[in-house]
Amino acid sequence: MAADAMETLAGRYTRRAVRSVFTYTREAHPGENYRHHTSMDDKRSNARAFRDHSHIRRRILLDDLAGTAHRAYGLLPNMTWIIGPGGFIHYKSSWTSPADVENTLEAILDFQTNRAKNEWVAFYSERSAWSTRDLAQFKEGLLRNGPQAVADFERMLQRTGALRAAPSDDVGPRIPGNFYKTEAESSQ
Amino acid sequence: MMNNRTYNYSVFDASPSEFAEFATHAPKVTMRAPSFLLEDLETGRKIQMKDLWKSDVVVMEFGSFT
């Protein structure tokens, strides 16, 4: 996760009436040291460890044990949403990219400020987004979670590795959230 | 139907469909964001999500320590 950069971004935008919060879900990669939740106390304990380890200053809000909010918003392990006044959904992203969030925030704040003057109306749109992947840091995180977290992830990679291969440089590796299929794959 | 145990899995394995489900079945941009009760880690108090975006823009990241 891009915790540091999201913290920095949160600090920068506070003065522009932007609240940044972290909604705590189930454990994405549970292991011996940070286990899956069997109670809200488990969840609170892991959330505090996260806050302290990653120096989180944003408000941390815990979803219930059943993951009610997490499920309603799509169940992904590290998504980011931007919601405007009145609950208007401006942005939903399957992964968290601080750069992409910042670009979008600037556009949203511009829209809010200038919509009346420019007679803008909002409409639905889709686009791709991208970020770098720090695999070394990710693997460090798995090690911290415990040997089981490492083993579970390795097993998943072995099972799905071929599916993730990049069919071309234009498309890149098909990480989760990249839905591209070649013609041959589409006809299967 | 997902229950607490299946939601809070003890063994990670990627679901083949979860990202596609997010794209097609989760709320879409320009819709109204659903609201649920969340617990503030610092105070223990429950808050309604919609109170966060009454008058502010909210950046809401979902995640966990692991």
Short mmCIF file of C-alpha atoms in Angstrom, two decimals:
data_model
loop_
_atom_site.label_atom_id
_atom_site.label_comp_id
_atom_site.label_asym_id
_atom_site.label_seq_id
_atom_site.Cartn_x
_atom_site.Cartn_y
_atom_site.Cartn_z
CA MET A 1 0.00 0.00 0.00
CA ALA A 2 1.10 3.54 -0.63
CA ALA A 3 0.56 4.61 2.98
CA ASP A 4 3.26 7.29 3.16
CA ALA A 5 2.21 9.04 -0.01
CA MET A 6 -1.50 8.92 0.93
CA GLU A 7 -0.65 10.44 4.32
CA THR A 8 1.25 13.26 2.64
CA LEU A 9 -1.58 13.83 0.21
CA ALA A 10 -4.10 13.92 3.07
CA GLY A 11 -2.07 16.60 4.83
CA ARG A 12 -1.87 18.72 1.68
CA TYR A 13 -5.59 18.71 0.97
CA THR A 14 -7.02 19.16 4.46
CA ARG A 15 -7.15 22.92 4.00
CA ARG A 16 -9.21 22.52 0.82
CA ALA A 17 -12.14 20.81 2.54
CA VAL A 18 -10.97 17.32 1.62
CA ARG A 19 -11.19 14.62 4.30
CA SER A 20 -9.03 11.53 3.93
CA VAL A 21 -9.99 8.42 5.83
CA PHE A 22 -8.78 4.83 5.94
CA THR A 23 -11.50 2.19 6.13
CA TYR A 24 -10.13 -0.94 7.77
CA THR A 25 -11.28 -4.21 6.22
CA ARG A 26 -10.46 -7.90 6.67
CA GLU A 27 -6.80 -8.89 6.52
CA ALA A 28 -5.81 -9.33 2.88
CA HIS A 29 -2.78 -11.55 3.58
CA PRO A 30 -3.19 -13.02 7.06
CA GLY A 31 -0.30 -14.88 8.63
CA GLU A 32 0.93 -16.13 11.98
CA ASN A 33 1.88 -12.65 13.22
CA TYR A 34 -1.16 -10.75 11.97
CA ARG A 35 -4.02 -13.15 11.81
CA HIS A 36 -7.44 -13.08 10.23
CA HIS A 37 -10.11 -11.51 12.46
CA THR A 38 -12.36 -13.66 14.59
CA SER A 39 -13.60 -10.70 16.64
CA MET A 40 -13.68 -6.91 16.56
CA ASP A 41 -10.92 -6.94 19.17
CA ASP A 42 -8.71 -8.75 16.62
CA LYS A 43 -9.57 -6.08 14.08
CA ARG A 44 -8.86 -3.21 16.49
CA SER A 45 -5.54 -4.75 17.49
CA ASN A 46 -4.36 -5.17 13.88
CA ALA A 47 -5.60 -1.69 12.98
CA ARG A 48 -3.59 -0.18 15.85
CA ALA A 49 -0.51 -2.11 14.74
CA PHE A 50 -1.01 -0.73 11.23
CA ARG A 51 -1.48 2.81 12.53
CA ASP A 52 1.69 2.62 14.62
CA HIS A 53 3.86 0.82 12.06
CA SER A 54 2.88 3.02 9.12
CA HIS A 55 2.50 6.27 11.12
CA ILE A 56 -1.07 6.76 9.98
CA ARG A 57 -2.47 10.14 10.94
CA ARG A 58 -5.63 9.78 8.86
CA ARG A 59 -8.76 8.79 10.69
CA ILE A 60 -9.03 4.98 10.73
CA LEU A 61 -12.59 3.70 10.60
CA LEU A 62 -13.31 0.02 11.19
CA ASP A 63 -15.85 -1.84 9.13
CA ASP A 64 -17.90 -4.39 11.06
CA LEU A 65 -16.68 -7.98 11.38
CA ALA A 66 -18.89 -9.11 8.50
CA GLY A 67 -17.32 -6.53 6.17
CA THR A 68 -20.64 -4.90 5.36
CA ALA A 69 -19.21 -1.68 3.91
CA HIS A 70 -16.28 -3.46 2.28
CA ARG A 71 -18.63 -5.83 0.47
CA ALA A 72 -20.93 -3.04 -0.67
CA TYR A 73 -18.00 -1.09 -2.09
CA GLY A 74 -16.58 -4.05 -3.99
CA LEU A 75 -14.51 -6.22 -1.62
CA LEU A 76 -11.11 -5.39 -3.10
CA PRO A 77 -8.08 -5.30 -0.80
CA ASN A 78 -6.86 -1.73 -1.45
CA MET A 79 -9.33 0.37 -3.41
CA THR A 80 -9.81 4.11 -3.19
CA TRP A 81 -13.01 6.03 -3.69
CA ILE A 82 -13.55 9.79 -3.84
CA ILE A 83 -16.97 10.94 -2.74
CA GLY A 84 -18.28 14.48 -3.08
CA PRO A 85 -20.76 16.37 -0.95
CA GLY A 86 -24.11 14.66 -0.82
CA GLY A 87 -22.52 11.30 -1.55
CA PHE A 88 -21.80 11.87 -5.26
CA ILE A 89 -19.27 9.23 -6.33
CA HIS A 90 -16.58 10.98 -8.35
CA TYR A 91 -13.96 8.23 -8.49
CA LYS A 92 -13.59 4.54 -7.84
CA SER A 93 -10.30 2.75 -8.31
CA SER A 94 -9.47 -0.93 -7.90
CA TRP A 95 -6.03 -0.08 -6.52
CA THR A 96 -4.68 2.97 -4.68
CA SER A 97 -2.40 5.21 -6.69
CA PRO A 98 -1.61 8.45 -4.84
CA ALA A 99 -0.65 10.18 -8.09
CA ASP A 100 -3.93 9.18 -9.72
CA VAL A 101 -5.90 10.20 -6.65
CA GLU A 102 -4.20 13.60 -6.62
CA ASN A 103 -4.84 14.22 -10.33
CA THR A 104 -8.48 13.34 -9.83
CA LEU A 105 -8.83 15.47 -6.70
CA GLU A 106 -7.56 18.51 -8.55
CA ALA A 107 -10.12 17.93 -11.30
CA ILE A 108 -12.92 17.46 -8.77
CA LEU A 109 -12.02 20.61 -6.83
CA ASP A 110 -11.82 22.55 -10.09
CA PHE A 111 -15.24 21.23 -11.08
CA GLN A 112 -16.71 22.21 -7.72
CA THR A 113 -15.26 25.69 -7.88
CA ASN A 114 -16.05 26.47 -11.49
CA ARG A 115 -19.06 24.38 -12.40
CA ALA A 116 -21.58 27.23 -12.17
CA LYS A 117 -19.35 29.67 -14.04
CA ASN A 118 -18.64 27.19 -16.85
CA GLU A 119 -22.09 25.56 -16.78
CA TRP A 120 -20.47 22.14 -16.38
CA VAL A 121 -22.57 19.06 -15.80
CA ALA A 122 -21.08 15.78 -14.51
CA PHE A 123 -21.35 12.49 -16.38
CA TYR A 124 -20.08 8.91 -16.12
CA SER A 125 -16.73 8.01 -17.69
CA GLU A 126 -14.14 5.22 -17.43
CA ARG A 127 -10.41 5.20 -17.94
CA SER A 128 -7.38 3.10 -17.02
CA ALA A 129 -4.95 4.14 -14.30
CA TRP A 130 -1.44 3.00 -13.52
CA SER A 131 1.20 2.97 -10.82
CA THR A 132 4.54 1.39 -10.04
CA ARG A 133 4.72 -1.82 -8.02
CA ASP A 134 7.25 -2.13 -5.22
CA LEU A 135 7.46 -5.91 -5.09
CA ALA A 136 10.36 -5.87 -2.62
CA GLN A 137 8.32 -3.83 -0.14
CA PHE A 138 5.28 -6.03 -0.74
CA LYS A 139 7.29 -9.20 -0.01
CA GLU A 140 8.72 -7.55 3.13
CA GLY A 141 5.15 -7.02 4.23
CA LEU A 142 4.26 -10.66 3.62
CA LEU A 143 7.30 -11.74 5.69
CA ARG A 144 6.17 -9.46 8.49
CA ASN A 145 2.70 -11.04 8.39
CA GLY A 146 4.22 -14.49 8.83
CA PRO A 147 5.46 -17.51 6.83
CA GLN A 148 1.95 -18.60 5.96
CA ALA A 149 1.25 -15.29 4.23
CA VAL A 150 4.36 -15.79 2.08
CA ALA A 151 3.46 -19.40 1.27
CA ASP A 152 -0.15 -18.55 0.38
CA PHE A 153 0.93 -15.80 -1.98
CA GLU A 154 3.61 -17.95 -3.64
CA ARG A 155 1.08 -20.71 -4.17
CA MET A 156 -1.35 -18.28 -5.78
CA LEU A 157 1.41 -16.96 -8.08
CA GLN A 158 2.34 -20.45 -9.19
CA ARG A 159 -1.28 -21.21 -9.95
CA THR A 160 -2.00 -18.00 -11.88
CA GLY A 161 1.41 -16.84 -13.14
CA ALA A 162 0.86 -17.73 -16.80
CA LEU A 163 -2.44 -15.83 -16.88
CA ARG A 164 -0.68 -12.65 -15.79
CA ALA A 165 1.96 -12.60 -18.48
CA ALA A 166 1.99 -9.44 -20.61
CA PRO A 167 0.63 -10.21 -24.11
CA SER A 168 2.38 -7.03 -25.36
CA ASP A 169 4.21 -3.98 -24.02
CA ASP A 170 1.11 -1.90 -24.73
CA VAL A 171 -1.03 -3.99 -22.41
CA GLY A 172 1.63 -4.85 -19.82
CA PRO A 173 1.36 -7.54 -17.14
CA ARG A 174 -2.23 -8.49 -16.43
CA ILE A 175 -2.32 -7.73 -12.76
CA PRO A 176 -5.71 -8.04 -11.08
CA GLY A 177 -7.83 -5.24 -12.49
CA ASN A 178 -6.38 -5.50 -16.00
CA PHE A 179 -9.16 -7.29 -17.90
CA TYR A 180 -7.47 -7.45 -21.30
CA LYS A 181 -7.88 -10.67 -23.26
CA THR A 182 -6.24 -11.51 -26.57
CA GLU A 183 -8.44 -12.57 -29.48
CA ALA A 184 -7.44 -16.19 -28.93
CA GLU A 185 -8.27 -15.98 -25.22
CA SER A 186 -11.59 -14.31 -25.96
CA SER A 187 -12.67 -17.08 -28.30
CA GLN A 188 -11.99 -19.84 -25.75
CA MET B 1 -23.60 -16.50 0.89
CA MET B 2 -20.57 -15.03 2.64
CA ASN B 3 -20.52 -15.28 6.45
CA ASN B 4 -18.02 -13.89 8.96
CA ARG B 5 -15.74 -16.90 8.57
CA THR B 6 -15.68 -16.92 4.80
CA TYR B 7 -15.30 -13.14 4.67
CA ASN B 8 -12.42 -13.21 7.19
CA TYR B 9 -10.48 -15.96 5.43
CA SER B 10 -7.46 -17.44 7.17
CA VAL B 11 -5.78 -18.52 3.92
CA PHE B 12 -5.28 -16.06 1.07
CA ASP B 13 -6.21 -17.10 -2.43
CA ALA B 14 -7.05 -14.75 -5.28
CA SER B 15 -10.62 -14.85 -6.47
CA PRO B 16 -10.82 -14.97 -10.26
CA SER B 17 -13.88 -12.76 -10.38
CA GLU B 18 -13.53 -10.16 -7.64
CA PHE B 19 -12.02 -7.44 -9.79
CA ALA B 20 -14.61 -7.94 -12.53
CA GLU B 21 -17.34 -7.88 -9.88
CA PHE B 22 -15.96 -4.56 -8.60
CA ALA B 23 -16.10 -3.09 -12.09
CA THR B 24 -19.63 -4.25 -12.85
CA HIS B 25 -21.53 -4.63 -9.58
CA ALA B 26 -20.05 -2.16 -7.09
CA PRO B 27 -21.57 1.35 -7.12
CA LYS B 28 -20.59 3.35 -10.18
CA VAL B 29 -19.19 6.80 -10.60
CA THR B 30 -21.99 9.44 -10.47
CA MET B 31 -24.16 7.20 -8.27
CA ARG B 32 -24.85 8.06 -4.63
CA ALA B 33 -22.40 6.38 -2.28
CA PRO B 34 -23.98 3.87 0.11
CA SER B 35 -23.60 4.60 3.80
CA PHE B 36 -22.87 2.20 6.66
CA LEU B 37 -21.88 2.45 10.30
CA LEU B 38 -18.14 2.37 10.91
CA GLU B 39 -16.25 2.43 14.20
CA ASP B 40 -13.71 5.18 14.83
CA LEU B 41 -10.54 3.40 15.98
CA GLU B 42 -9.46 6.27 18.28
CA THR B 43 -12.74 6.97 20.05
CA GLY B 44 -14.66 3.72 19.65
CA ARG B 45 -17.69 5.75 18.51
CA LYS B 46 -19.84 4.67 15.61
CA ILE B 47 -20.20 7.06 12.71
CA GLN B 48 -22.37 6.98 9.58
CA MET B 49 -20.30 7.19 6.43
CA LYS B 50 -22.62 9.79 4.94
CA ASP B 51 -21.78 12.19 7.77
CA LEU B 52 -18.23 12.31 6.36
CA TRP B 53 -19.37 13.69 3.01
CA LYS B 54 -22.15 16.03 4.16
CA SER B 55 -20.20 19.03 2.96
CA ASP B 56 -16.65 17.81 2.22
CA VAL B 57 -14.98 15.78 -0.49
CA VAL B 58 -13.84 12.48 1.03
CA VAL B 59 -10.93 10.34 -0.12
CA MET B 60 -11.71 6.89 1.24
CA GLU B 61 -8.98 4.27 1.04
CA PHE B 62 -9.89 0.68 1.99
CA GLY B 63 -7.23 -1.69 3.26
CA SER B 64 -5.60 -3.58 6.11
CA PHE B 65 -2.20 -4.02 7.71
CA THR B 66 -1.56 -7.16 5.72
#
